[in-house]
mmCIF file of C-alpha atoms in Angstrom:
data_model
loop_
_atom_site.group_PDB
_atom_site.id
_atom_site.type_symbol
_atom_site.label_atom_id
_atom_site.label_comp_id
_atom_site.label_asym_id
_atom_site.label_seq_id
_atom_site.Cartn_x
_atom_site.Cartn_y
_atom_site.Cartn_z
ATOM 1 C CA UNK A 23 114.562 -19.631 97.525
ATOM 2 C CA UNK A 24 115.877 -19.849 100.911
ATOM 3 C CA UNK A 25 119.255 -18.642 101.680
ATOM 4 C CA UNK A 26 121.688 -21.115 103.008
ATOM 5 C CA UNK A 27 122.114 -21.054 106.533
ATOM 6 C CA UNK A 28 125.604 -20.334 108.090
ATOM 7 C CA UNK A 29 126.748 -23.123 110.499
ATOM 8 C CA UNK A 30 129.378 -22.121 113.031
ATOM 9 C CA UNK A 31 130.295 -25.353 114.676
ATOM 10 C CA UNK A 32 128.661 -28.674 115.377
ATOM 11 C CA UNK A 33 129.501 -31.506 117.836
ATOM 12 C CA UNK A 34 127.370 -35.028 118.273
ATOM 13 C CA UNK A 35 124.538 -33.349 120.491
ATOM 14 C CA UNK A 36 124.716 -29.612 119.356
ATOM 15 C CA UNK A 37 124.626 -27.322 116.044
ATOM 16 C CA UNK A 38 125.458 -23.455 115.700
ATOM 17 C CA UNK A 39 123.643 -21.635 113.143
ATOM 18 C CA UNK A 40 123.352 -18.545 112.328
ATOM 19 C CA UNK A 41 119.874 -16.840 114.156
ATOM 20 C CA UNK A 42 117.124 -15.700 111.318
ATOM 21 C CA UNK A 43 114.361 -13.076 112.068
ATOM 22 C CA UNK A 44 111.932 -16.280 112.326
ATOM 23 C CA UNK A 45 114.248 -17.173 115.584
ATOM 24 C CA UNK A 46 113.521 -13.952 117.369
ATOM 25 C CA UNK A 47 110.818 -15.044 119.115
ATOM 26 C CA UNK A 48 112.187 -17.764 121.377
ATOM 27 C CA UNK A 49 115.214 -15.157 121.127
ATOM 28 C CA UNK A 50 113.218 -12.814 123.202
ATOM 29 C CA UNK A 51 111.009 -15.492 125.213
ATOM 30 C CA UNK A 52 114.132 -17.162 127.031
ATOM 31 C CA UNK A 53 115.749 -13.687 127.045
ATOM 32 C CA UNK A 54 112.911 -12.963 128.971
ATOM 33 C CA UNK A 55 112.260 -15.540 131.390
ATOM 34 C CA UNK A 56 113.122 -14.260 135.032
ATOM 35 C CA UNK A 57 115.594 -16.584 135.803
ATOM 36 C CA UNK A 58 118.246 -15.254 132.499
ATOM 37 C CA UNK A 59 117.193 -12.064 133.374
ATOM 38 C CA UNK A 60 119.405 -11.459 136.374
ATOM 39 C CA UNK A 61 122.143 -12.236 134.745
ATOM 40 C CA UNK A 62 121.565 -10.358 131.896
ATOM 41 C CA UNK A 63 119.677 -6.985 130.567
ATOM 42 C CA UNK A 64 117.961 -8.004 127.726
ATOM 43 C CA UNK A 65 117.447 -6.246 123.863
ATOM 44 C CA UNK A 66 114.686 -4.974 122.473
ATOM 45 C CA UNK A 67 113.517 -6.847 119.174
ATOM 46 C CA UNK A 68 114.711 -4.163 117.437
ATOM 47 C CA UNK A 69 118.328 -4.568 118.486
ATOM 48 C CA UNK A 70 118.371 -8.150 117.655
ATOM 49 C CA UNK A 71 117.070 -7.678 114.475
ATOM 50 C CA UNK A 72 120.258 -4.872 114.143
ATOM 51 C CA UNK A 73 122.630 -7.322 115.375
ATOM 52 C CA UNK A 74 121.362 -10.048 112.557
ATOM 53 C CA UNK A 75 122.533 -7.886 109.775
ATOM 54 C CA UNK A 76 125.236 -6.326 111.165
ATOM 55 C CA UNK A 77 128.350 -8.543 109.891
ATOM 56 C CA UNK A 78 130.516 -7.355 112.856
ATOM 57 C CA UNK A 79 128.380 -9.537 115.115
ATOM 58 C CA UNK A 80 127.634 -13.225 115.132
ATOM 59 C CA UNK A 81 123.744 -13.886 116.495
ATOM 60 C CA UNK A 82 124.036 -17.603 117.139
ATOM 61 C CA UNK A 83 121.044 -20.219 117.967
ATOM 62 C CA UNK A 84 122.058 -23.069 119.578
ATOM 63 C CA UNK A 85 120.197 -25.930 118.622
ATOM 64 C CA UNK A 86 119.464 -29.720 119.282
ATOM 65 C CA UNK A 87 121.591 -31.436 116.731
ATOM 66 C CA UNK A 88 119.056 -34.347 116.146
ATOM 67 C CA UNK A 89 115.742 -32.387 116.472
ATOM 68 C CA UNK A 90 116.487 -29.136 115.610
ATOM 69 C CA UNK A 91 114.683 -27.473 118.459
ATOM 70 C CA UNK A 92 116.496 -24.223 119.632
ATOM 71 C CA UNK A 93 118.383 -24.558 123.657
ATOM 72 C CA UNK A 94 119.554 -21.394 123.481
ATOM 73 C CA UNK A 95 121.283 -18.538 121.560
ATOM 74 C CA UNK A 96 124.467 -16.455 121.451
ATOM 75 C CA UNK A 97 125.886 -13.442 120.416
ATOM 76 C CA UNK A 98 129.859 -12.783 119.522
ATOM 77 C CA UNK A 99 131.075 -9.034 118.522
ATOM 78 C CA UNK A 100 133.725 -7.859 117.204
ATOM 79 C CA UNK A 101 134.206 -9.844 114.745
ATOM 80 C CA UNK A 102 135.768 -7.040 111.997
ATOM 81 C CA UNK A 103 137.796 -5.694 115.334
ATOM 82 C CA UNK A 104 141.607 -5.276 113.615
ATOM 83 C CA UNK A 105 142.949 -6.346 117.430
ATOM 84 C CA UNK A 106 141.656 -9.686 116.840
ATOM 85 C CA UNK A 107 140.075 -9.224 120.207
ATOM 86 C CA UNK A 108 136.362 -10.874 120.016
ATOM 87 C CA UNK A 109 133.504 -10.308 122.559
ATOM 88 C CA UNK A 110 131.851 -13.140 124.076
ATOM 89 C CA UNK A 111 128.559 -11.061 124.560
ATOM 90 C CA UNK A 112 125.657 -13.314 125.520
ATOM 91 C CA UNK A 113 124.412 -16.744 126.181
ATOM 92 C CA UNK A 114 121.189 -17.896 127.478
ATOM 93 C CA UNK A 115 120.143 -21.283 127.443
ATOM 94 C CA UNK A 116 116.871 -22.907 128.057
ATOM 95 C CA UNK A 117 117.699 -25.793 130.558
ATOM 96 C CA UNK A 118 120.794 -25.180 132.704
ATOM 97 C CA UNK A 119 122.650 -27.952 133.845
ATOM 98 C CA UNK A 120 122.882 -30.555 130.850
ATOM 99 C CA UNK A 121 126.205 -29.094 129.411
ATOM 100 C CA UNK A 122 124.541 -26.726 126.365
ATOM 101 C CA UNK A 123 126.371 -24.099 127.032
ATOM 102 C CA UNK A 124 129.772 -25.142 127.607
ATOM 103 C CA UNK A 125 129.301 -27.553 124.643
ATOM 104 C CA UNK A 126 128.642 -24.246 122.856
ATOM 105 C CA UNK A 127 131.900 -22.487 124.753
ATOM 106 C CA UNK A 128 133.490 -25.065 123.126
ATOM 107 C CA UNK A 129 132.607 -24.804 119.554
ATOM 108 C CA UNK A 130 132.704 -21.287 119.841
ATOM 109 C CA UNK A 131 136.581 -21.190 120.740
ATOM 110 C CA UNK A 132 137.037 -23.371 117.982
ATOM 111 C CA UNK A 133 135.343 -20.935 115.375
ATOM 112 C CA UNK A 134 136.834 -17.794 117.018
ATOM 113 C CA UNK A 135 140.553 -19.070 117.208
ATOM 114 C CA UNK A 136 140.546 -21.171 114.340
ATOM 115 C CA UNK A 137 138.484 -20.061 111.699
ATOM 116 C CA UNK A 138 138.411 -16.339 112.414
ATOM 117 C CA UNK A 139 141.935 -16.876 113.821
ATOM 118 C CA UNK A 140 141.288 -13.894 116.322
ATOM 119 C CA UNK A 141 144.014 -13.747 119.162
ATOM 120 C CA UNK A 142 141.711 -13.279 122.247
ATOM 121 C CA UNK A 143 137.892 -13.865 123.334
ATOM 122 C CA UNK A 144 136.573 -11.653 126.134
ATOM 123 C CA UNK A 145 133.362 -11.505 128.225
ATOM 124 C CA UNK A 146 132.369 -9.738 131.249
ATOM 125 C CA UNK A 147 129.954 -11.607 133.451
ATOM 126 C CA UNK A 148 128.011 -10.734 136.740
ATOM 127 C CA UNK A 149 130.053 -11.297 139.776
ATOM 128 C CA UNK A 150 127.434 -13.244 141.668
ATOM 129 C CA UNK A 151 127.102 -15.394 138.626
ATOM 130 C CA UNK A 152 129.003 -18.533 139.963
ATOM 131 C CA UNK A 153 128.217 -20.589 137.847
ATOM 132 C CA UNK A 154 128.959 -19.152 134.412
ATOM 133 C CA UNK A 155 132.036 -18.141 136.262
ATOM 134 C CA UNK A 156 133.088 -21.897 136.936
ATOM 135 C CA UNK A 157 132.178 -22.443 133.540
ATOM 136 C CA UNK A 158 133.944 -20.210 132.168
ATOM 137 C CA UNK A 159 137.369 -20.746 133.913
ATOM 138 C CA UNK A 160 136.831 -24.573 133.410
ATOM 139 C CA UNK A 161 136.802 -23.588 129.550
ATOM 140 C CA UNK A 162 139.890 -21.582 130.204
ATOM 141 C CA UNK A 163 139.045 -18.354 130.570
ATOM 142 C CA UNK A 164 141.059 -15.962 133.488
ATOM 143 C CA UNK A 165 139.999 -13.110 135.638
ATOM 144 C CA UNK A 166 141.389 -10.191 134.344
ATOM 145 C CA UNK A 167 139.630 -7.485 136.373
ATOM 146 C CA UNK A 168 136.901 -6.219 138.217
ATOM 147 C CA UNK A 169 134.332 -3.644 136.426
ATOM 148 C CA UNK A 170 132.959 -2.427 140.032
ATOM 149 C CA UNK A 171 129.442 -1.082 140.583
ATOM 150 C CA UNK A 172 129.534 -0.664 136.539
ATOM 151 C CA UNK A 173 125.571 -1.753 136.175
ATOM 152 C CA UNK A 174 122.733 0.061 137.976
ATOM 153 C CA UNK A 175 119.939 -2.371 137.851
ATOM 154 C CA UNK A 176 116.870 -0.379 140.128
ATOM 155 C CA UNK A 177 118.311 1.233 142.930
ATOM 156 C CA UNK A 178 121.284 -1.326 143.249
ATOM 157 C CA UNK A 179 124.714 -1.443 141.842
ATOM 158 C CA UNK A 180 126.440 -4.508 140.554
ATOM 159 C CA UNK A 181 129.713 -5.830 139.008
ATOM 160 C CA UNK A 182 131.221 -7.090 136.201
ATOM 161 C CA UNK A 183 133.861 -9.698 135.984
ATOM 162 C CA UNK A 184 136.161 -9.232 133.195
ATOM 163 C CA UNK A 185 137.739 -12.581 131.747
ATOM 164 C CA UNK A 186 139.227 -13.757 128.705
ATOM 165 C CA UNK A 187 141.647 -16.144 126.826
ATOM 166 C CA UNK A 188 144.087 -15.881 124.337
ATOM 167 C CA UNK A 189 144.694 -17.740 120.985
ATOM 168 C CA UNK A 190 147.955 -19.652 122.536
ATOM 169 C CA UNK A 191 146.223 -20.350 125.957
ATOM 170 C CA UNK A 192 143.250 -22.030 123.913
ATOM 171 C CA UNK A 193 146.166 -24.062 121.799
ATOM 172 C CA UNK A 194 147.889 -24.927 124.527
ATOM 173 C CA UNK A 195 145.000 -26.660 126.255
ATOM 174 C CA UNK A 196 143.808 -28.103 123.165
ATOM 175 C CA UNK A 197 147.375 -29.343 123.331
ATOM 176 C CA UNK A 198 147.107 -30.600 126.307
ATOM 177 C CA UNK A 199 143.635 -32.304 126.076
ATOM 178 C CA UNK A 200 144.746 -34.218 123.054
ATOM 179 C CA UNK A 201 147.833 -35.519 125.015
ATOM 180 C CA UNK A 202 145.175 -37.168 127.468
#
């Protein structure tokens, strides 16, 4: 009997479910593929597998809503943190460009503010990562710092923008959006 499947947000186009160790395949293929993997240091299978069963961590695929083919996946930690301070970890999604992931952004402020009713969600991202950056800020998220030279990828250093938003910013622009 197969175990019902934990949904963590839909809209028209997209679902959220919960990643199963049949997933970790494409997990690891578009992990993989060169063009995620400067923006990101991928897991092992292993660590995946970890972060399925460990209930402090959300492993998300994002999937087509109509066909049920995976776009991309997630990952959200933190989620047993008693600061109600949630980390945006990871997202990698197969076709950039067609609004999957900040569809996803979306639904996952939603879940994080108003189910787990956390009071901020964090992320660090690559500062030569424009345009996760723009997405990010479009979605509401500030600049809080700099984490410089904090990776060593080969022989070269890189940074780490560190951005987040808070339960009553997300309200407010919810707020705001449903004013429009």
């Amino acid at each position: 009997m197969d175990m019902p499947t934990t949904i963590f947000g839909e809209s028209p186009g997209i679902r959220l479910r919960q990643t199963t160790l049949c997933d970790i395949d494409f997990v690891i293929r578009v992990e993989s593929k060169e063009e995620n993997i400067k923006f990101i240091i991928p897991w092992q299978r292993g660590k995946h597998e970890s972060a399925i069963s460990n209930e402090d961590i959300a492993h998300i695929i994002i999937e087509d809503k109509v066909t049920n083919n995976p776009l991309g996946f997630m990952i959200i930690a933190g989620l047993q943190n008693p600061n109600q301070s949630i980390e945006f970890m990871r997202i990698v999604i197969t076709e950039k460009g067609k609004g999957v992931g900040r569809e996803a952004l979306k639904l996952i402020k939603k879940w994080v503010f108003e189910e787990l009713n956390a009071n901020r969600l964090w992320l660090d991202v690559k500062v030569n990562n424009d345009r996760a950056k723009s997405v990010y800020e479009l979605e509401g998220f500030s600049i809080e710092g700099t984490l410089r030279e904090c990776l060593k990828i080969g022989d070269e250093f890189e940074s780490l923008f560190l951005m987040s938003i808070l339960k009553s910013e997300y309200e407010y622009n919810k707020m705001q959006k449903n004013r429009e």
